[in-house]
XYZ file of C-alpha atoms in Angstrom:
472
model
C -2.415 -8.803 26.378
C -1.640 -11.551 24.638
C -3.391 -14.586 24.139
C -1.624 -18.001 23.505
C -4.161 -19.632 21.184
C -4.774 -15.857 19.095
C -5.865 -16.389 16.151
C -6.162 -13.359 15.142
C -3.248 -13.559 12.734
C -5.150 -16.588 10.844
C -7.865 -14.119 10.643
C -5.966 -11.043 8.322
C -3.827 -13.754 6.482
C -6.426 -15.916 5.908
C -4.774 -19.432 4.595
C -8.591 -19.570 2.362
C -8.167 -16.112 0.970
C -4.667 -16.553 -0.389
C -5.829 -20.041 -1.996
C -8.319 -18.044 -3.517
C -6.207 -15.416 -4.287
C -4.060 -17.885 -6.097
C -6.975 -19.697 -7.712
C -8.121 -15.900 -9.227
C -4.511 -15.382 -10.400
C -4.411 -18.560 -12.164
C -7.572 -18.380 -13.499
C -6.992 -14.569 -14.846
C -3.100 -15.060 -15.699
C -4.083 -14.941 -19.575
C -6.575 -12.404 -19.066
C -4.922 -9.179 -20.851
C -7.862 -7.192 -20.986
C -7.514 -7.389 -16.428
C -3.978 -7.151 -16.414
C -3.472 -4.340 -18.459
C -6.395 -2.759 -16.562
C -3.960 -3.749 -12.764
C -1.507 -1.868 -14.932
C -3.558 1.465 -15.609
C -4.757 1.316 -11.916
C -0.783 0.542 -10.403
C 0.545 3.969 -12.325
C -1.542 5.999 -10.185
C 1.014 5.383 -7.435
C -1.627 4.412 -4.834
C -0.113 0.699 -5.160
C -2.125 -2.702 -5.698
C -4.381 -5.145 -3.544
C -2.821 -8.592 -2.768
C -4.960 -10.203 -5.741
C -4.321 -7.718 -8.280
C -0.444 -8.214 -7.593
C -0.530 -12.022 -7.452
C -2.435 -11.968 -11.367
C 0.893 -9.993 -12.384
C 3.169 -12.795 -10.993
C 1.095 -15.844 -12.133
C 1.033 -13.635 -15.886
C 3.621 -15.427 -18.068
C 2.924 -12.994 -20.898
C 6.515 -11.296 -21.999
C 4.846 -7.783 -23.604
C 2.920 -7.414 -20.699
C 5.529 -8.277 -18.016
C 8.001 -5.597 -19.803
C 5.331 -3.292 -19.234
C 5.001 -4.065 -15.639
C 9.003 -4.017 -15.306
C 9.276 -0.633 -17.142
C 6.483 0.743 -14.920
C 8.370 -0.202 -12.000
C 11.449 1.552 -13.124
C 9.500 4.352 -13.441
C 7.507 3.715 -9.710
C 11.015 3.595 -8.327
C 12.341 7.150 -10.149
C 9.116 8.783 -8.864
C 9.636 7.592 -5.007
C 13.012 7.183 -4.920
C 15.153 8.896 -7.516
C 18.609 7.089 -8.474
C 19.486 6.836 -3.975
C 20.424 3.781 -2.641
C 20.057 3.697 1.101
C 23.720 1.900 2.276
C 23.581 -0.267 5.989
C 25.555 -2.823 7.694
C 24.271 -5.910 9.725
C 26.036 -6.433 12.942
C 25.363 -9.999 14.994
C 25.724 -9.606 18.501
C 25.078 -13.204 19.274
C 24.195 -16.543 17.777
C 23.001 -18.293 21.016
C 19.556 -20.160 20.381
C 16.769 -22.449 21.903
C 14.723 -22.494 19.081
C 15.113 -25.512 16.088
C 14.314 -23.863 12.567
C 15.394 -26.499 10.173
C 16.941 -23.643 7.754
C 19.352 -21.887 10.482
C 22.077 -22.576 11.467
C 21.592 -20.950 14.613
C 19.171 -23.738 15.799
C 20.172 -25.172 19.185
C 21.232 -28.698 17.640
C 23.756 -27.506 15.367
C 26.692 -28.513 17.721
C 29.171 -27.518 14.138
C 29.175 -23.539 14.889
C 30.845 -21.712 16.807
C 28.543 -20.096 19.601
C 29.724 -16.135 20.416
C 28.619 -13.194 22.534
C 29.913 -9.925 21.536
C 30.778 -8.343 24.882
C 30.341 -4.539 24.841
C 34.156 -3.670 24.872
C 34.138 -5.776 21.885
C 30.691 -4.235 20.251
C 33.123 -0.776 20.582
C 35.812 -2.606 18.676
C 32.990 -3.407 15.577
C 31.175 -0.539 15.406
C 34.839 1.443 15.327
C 35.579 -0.899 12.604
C 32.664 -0.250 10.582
C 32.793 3.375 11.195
C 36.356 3.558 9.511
C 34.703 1.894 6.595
C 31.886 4.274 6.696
C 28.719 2.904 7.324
C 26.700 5.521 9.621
C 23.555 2.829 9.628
C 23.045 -0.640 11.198
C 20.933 -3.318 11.719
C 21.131 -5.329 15.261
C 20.829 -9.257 14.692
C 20.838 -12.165 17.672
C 19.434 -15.314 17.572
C 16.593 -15.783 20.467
C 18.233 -17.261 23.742
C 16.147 -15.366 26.896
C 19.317 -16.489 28.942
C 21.933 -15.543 27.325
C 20.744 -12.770 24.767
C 18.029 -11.046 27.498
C 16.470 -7.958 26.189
C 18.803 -6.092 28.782
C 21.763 -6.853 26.484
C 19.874 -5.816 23.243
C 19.448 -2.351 24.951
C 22.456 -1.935 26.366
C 24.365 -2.879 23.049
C 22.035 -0.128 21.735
C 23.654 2.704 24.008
C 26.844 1.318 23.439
C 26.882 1.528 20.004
C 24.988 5.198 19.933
C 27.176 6.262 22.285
C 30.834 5.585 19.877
C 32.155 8.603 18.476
C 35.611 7.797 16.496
C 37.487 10.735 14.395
C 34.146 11.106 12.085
C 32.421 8.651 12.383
C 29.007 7.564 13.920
C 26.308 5.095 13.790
C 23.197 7.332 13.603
C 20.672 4.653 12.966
C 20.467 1.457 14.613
C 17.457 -0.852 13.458
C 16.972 -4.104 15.298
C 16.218 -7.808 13.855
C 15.573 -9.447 16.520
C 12.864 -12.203 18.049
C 9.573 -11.111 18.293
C 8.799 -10.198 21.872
C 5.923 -8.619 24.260
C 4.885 -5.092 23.816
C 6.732 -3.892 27.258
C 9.823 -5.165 25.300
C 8.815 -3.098 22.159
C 8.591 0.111 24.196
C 11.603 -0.681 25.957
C 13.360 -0.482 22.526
C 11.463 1.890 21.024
C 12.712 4.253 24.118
C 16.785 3.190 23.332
C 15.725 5.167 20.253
C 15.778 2.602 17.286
C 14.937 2.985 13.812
C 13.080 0.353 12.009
C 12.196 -2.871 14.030
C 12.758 -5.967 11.705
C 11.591 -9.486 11.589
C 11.120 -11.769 9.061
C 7.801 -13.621 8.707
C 9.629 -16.654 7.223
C 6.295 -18.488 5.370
C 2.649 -17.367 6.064
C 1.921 -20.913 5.531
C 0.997 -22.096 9.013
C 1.284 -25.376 8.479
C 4.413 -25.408 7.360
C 5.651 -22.689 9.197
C 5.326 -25.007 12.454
C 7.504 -28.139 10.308
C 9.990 -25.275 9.772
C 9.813 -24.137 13.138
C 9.558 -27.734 15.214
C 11.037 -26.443 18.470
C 11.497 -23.231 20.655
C 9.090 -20.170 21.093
C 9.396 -19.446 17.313
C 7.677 -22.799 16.785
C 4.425 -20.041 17.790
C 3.091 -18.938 14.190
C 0.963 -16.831 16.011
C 2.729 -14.243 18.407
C 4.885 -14.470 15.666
C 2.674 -13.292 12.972
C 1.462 -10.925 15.192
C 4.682 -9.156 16.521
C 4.794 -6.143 13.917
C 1.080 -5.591 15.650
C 2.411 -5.331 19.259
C 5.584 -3.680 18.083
C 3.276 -0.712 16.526
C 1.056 -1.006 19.729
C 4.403 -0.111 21.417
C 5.113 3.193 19.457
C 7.333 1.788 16.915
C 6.698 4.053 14.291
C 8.440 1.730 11.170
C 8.651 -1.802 11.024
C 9.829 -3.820 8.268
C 8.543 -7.269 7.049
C 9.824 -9.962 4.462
C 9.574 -13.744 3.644
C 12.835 -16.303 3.377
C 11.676 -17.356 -0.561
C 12.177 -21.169 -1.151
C 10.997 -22.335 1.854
C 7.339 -22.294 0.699
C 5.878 -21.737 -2.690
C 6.446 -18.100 -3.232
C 3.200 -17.313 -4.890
C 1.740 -17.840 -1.242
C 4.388 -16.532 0.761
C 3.972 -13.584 -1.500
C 0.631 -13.155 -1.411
C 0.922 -13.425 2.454
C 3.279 -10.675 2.629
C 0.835 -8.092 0.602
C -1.866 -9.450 2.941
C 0.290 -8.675 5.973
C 1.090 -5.433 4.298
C -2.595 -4.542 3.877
C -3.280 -5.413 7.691
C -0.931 -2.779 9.023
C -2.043 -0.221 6.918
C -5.854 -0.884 8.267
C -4.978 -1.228 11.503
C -2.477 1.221 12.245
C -2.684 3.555 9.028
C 0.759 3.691 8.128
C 2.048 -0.187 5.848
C 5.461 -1.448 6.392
C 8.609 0.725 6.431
C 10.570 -1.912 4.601
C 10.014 -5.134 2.780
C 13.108 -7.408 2.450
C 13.422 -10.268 0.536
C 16.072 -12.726 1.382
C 16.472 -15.852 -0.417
C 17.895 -19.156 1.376
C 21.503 -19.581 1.151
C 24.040 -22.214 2.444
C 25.372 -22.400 5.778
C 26.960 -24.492 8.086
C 24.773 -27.360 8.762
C 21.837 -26.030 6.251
C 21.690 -26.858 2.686
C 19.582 -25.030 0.527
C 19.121 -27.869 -2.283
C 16.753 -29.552 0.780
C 14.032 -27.550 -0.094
C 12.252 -27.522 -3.090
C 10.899 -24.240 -3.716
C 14.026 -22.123 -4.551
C 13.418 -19.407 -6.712
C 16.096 -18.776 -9.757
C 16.873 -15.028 -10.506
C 14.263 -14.314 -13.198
C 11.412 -15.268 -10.363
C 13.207 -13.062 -8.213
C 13.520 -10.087 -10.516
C 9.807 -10.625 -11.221
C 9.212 -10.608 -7.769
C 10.542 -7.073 -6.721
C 9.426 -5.367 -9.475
C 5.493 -6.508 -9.070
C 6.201 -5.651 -5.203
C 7.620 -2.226 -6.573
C 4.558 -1.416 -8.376
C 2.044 -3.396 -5.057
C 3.647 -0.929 -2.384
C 5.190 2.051 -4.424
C 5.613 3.446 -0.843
C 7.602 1.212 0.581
C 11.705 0.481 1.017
C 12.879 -2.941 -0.723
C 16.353 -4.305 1.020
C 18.275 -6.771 -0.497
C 21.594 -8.391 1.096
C 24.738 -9.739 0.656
C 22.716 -13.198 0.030
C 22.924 -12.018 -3.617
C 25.243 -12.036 -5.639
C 26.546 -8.478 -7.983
C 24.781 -9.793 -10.906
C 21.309 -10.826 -8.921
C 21.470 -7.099 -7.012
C 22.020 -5.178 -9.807
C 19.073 -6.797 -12.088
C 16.823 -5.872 -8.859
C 18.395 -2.398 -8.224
C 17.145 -1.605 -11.333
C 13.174 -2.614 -10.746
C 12.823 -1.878 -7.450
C 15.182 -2.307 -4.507
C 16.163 0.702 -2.396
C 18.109 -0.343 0.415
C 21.226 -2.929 0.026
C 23.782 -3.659 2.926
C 27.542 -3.794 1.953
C 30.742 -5.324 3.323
C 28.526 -7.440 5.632
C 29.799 -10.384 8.226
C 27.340 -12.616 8.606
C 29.414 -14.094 11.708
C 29.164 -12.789 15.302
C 30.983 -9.612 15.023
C 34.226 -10.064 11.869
C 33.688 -6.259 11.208
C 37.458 -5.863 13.542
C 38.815 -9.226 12.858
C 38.120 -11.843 10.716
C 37.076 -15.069 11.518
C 39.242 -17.817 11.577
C 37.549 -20.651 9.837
C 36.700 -22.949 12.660
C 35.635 -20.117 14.795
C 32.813 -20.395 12.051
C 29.726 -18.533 13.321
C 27.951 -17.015 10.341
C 24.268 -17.591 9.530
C 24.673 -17.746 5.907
C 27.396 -17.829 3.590
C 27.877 -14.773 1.348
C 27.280 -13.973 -2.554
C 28.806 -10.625 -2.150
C 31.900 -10.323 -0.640
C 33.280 -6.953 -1.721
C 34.277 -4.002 0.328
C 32.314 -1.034 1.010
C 34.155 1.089 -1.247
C 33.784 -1.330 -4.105
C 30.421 -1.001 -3.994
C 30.214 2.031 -3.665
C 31.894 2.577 -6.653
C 29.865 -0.263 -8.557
C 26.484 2.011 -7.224
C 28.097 5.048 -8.999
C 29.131 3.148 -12.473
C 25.042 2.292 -12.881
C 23.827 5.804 -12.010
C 23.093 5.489 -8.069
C 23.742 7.672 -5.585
C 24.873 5.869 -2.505
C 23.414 7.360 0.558
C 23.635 7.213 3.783
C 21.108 9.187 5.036
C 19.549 9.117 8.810
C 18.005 11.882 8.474
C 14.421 11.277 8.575
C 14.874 8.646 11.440
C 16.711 11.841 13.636
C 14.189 14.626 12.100
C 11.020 12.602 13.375
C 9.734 12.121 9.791
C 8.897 8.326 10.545
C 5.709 5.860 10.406
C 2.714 8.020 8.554
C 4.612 11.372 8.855
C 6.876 10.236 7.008
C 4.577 7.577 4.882
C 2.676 10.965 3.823
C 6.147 12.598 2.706
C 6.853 9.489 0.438
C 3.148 9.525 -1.158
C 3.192 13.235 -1.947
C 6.245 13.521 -3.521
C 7.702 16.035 -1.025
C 10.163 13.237 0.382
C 12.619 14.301 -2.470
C 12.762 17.585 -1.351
C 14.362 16.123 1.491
C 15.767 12.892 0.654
C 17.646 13.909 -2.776
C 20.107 16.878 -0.737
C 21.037 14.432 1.951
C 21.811 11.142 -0.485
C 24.478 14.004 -1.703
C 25.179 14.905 1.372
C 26.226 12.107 3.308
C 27.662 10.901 0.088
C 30.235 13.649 0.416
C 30.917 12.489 3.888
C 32.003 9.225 2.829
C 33.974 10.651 0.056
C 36.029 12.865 1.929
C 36.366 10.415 5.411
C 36.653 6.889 3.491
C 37.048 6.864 -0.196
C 39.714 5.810 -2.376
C 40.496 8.501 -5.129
C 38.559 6.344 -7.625
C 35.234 6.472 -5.866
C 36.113 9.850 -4.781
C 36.397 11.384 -8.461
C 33.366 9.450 -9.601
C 31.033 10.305 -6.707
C 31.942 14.357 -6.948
C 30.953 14.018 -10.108
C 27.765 12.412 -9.696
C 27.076 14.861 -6.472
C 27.507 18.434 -8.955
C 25.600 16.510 -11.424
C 22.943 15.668 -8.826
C 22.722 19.320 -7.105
C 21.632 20.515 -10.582
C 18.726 18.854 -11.157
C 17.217 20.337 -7.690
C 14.378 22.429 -8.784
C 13.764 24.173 -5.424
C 16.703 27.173 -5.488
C 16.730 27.693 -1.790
C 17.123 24.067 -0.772
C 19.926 24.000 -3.978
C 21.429 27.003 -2.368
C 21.049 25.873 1.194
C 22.543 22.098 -0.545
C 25.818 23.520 -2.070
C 26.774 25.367 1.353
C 26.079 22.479 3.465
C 28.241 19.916 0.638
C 30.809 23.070 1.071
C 31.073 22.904 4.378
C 31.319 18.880 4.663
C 34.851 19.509 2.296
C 35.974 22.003 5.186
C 35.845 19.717 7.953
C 32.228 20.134 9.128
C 29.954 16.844 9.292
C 25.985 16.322 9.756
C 24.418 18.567 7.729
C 20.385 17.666 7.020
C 17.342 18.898 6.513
């Protein structure tokens, strides 16, 4: 059970430890003897502690930091091969009582347009982004116990699982929502979700409760401590991340390895995901207000250390960035990118009209699915949209086990090509469909295994005749 005045999240992100942690990464920043040492140690794929990370981000050294990008490069080939896992957020509602300074959401904003997505009209978004050909999603409300109950979170879920159009289907539906009790957790984890997500914001308690003035958010505890009662619930995967510039990021990122490192102590399996969403403009929020933005060259340097920290584990980046800022951290690190995302209540089957405003943040990235698609291909990716692991029960340390081996490829690498092929033959125009067959009969030849190469080329055969869901 929960207690109110826990502070048991104080206790494994200790506010002392990380300004220790920062004091030993200052102090050791110049120290190439150690930091080529963290190097040596971080190619052994078994990832870095929170201090050994922070000395590579406080390290201003260019030789050495090219060494820790091109190791990261490498990190990312060995886990994750050229695949770039493709989803779509869908908001279901913007209603909120709580009063974070940096969303728009927050109950004061009287500017934005409040919505509730009824389920006839859920049916009419998820058809939409099924003819674009996203087969993956991730759930987002704001926190309003009256208007967005957990019921309606659930029941969205079945709707949306439950949508079959021509041949198309959401297979994975991950859910960011407010953190909640463990009887809430279950309840979700038995609607069959994938990854439970919810950004930290700042580990800085302090100024997590200035950010956070009003509402049940305003609780840096049960908030800290959600992914714990989410896991306690039989969520297998959870995913974790910071909002950079609203705190330094040396200590929010510190924070987030030491968050990391609880869950993987506690509960033997570390974070699913790790996203890392810088603050953009929106109505009633303007990001020049706070003073510790990050430009792109921090943020670059940021992925790639996490890269090499938690070789394991998924980086997401959104639509917050722009094509030039995604594909400088495609290339170090990130694995997972959403694409043709509304940031609005719904927009997927009708655009917004502009003063029906309700996004949460404005866009960098406003291309269609195809065109990035097609941009993935031109730099060497293979778009995927693989659910495969979610629906085969390879999740939380089955699956964490899979990625540390090396034996995830054997898995992962056929059904990047194969859902690929999907989306070429359902949803691609002929320019995306000539590149990606090309990359797929490139791809299928550098599978070592002949029987799953075999097994590969009939299943990709059979998605051209028609057939659809092939995995294994």
């Amino acid at each position: 059970m929960y207690q109110p005045n826990s502070k048991v999240a104080e206790e494994f992100i200790s506010d002392q430890e990380i300004k220790d942690t920062l004091a030993y990464a200052d102090a050791n920043k110049d120290n190439r003897e150690l930091i080529l040492s963290i190097i040596e140690k971080a190619k052994k794929l078994k990832g870095l502690s929170h201090r050994e990370a922070s000395v590579l981000l406080a390290c201003e050294d260019k030789e050495l930091m090219q060494k820790v990008f091109d190791l990261a490069i490498k990190i990312k080939e060995e886990f994750y091969g050229n695949r770039i896992v493709m989803f779509a957020p869908l908001y279901l509602a913007n209603y909120c009582v709580n009063g974070c300074v940096y969303c728009p959401y927050h109950y004061k904003n009287k500017h934005i347009r409040r919505k509730k997505l009824s389920q006839e009209e859920i049916k009419k978004e998820v058809i939409a982004l099924q003819d674009m050909g996203h087969k993956r999603l991730a759930l987002e409300t704001g926190e309003d116990p009256v208007n967005i109950p957990i019921e309606y979170v659930l029941e969205s879920i079945k709707t949306i699982y439950g949508i079959k159009h021509k041949n198309g289907a959401i297979r994975r539906v991950n859910v960011n929502i407010a953190a909640t009790t463990v009887e809430n957790y279950k309840k979700l984890r038995d609607a069959g979700i994938g990854t439970y997500i919810l950004f930290q914001e700042t580990y800085h308690k302090d100024n997590y409760e200035v950010l956070h003035p009003t509402g049940p958010k305003h609780n840096y505890a049960y908030h800290t401590e959600a992914m714990d009662r989410a896991m306690e619930a039989g969520i297998d995967d959870v995913g974790i991340g910071v909002l950079f510039g609203l705190n330094m990021y040396r200590y929010d990122f510190a924070g987030l390895l030491m968050h990391a490192e609880h869950l993987e102590a506690r509960f033997g399996v570390g974070p699913h995901t790790i996203s890392v969403p810088r603050i953009r403009p929106a109505e009633d929020v303007d990001p020049d207000e706070f003073e510790n933005g990050i430009n792109d060259d921090i943020f670059e340097k940021i992925v790639a250390i996490l890269r090499v920290a938690v070789p394991y584990t998924g980086i997401i980046v959104s639509t917050r960035e722009t094509k030039e800022s995604r594909e400088r951290v495609l290339r170090v690190g990130v694995s997972q990118i959403s694409g043709a995302s509304s940031t609005s209540v719904g927009g997927y089957a009708e655009p917004e009209k502009p003063e029906d405003n309700s996004a949460q943040f404005e866009r960098s990235d406003d291309r269609t699915l195809d065109e990035v698609v097609n941009w993935l291909l031109d730099l060497g990716h293979i778009p995927s949209f693989c659910t495969a692991c979610y629906r085969e029960g390879r999740t939380g340390d089955r699956f964490m086990s899979l990625v540390k081996s090396g034996q995830i490829a054997n898995c992962c690498g056929p059904n990047a090509m194969m859902t690929l092929k999907e989306y070429l033959e359902d949803y691609a125009s002929e320019d995306t469909k000539q590149k990606g067959e090309k990359v797929i009969q490139k791809a299928l030849e550098t599978i070592t295994n002949p029987v799953v190469k075999q097994k590969a080329k009939e299943y990709i055969e059979n998605i051209h005749e028609g057939k659809r869901d092939f995995r294994f």
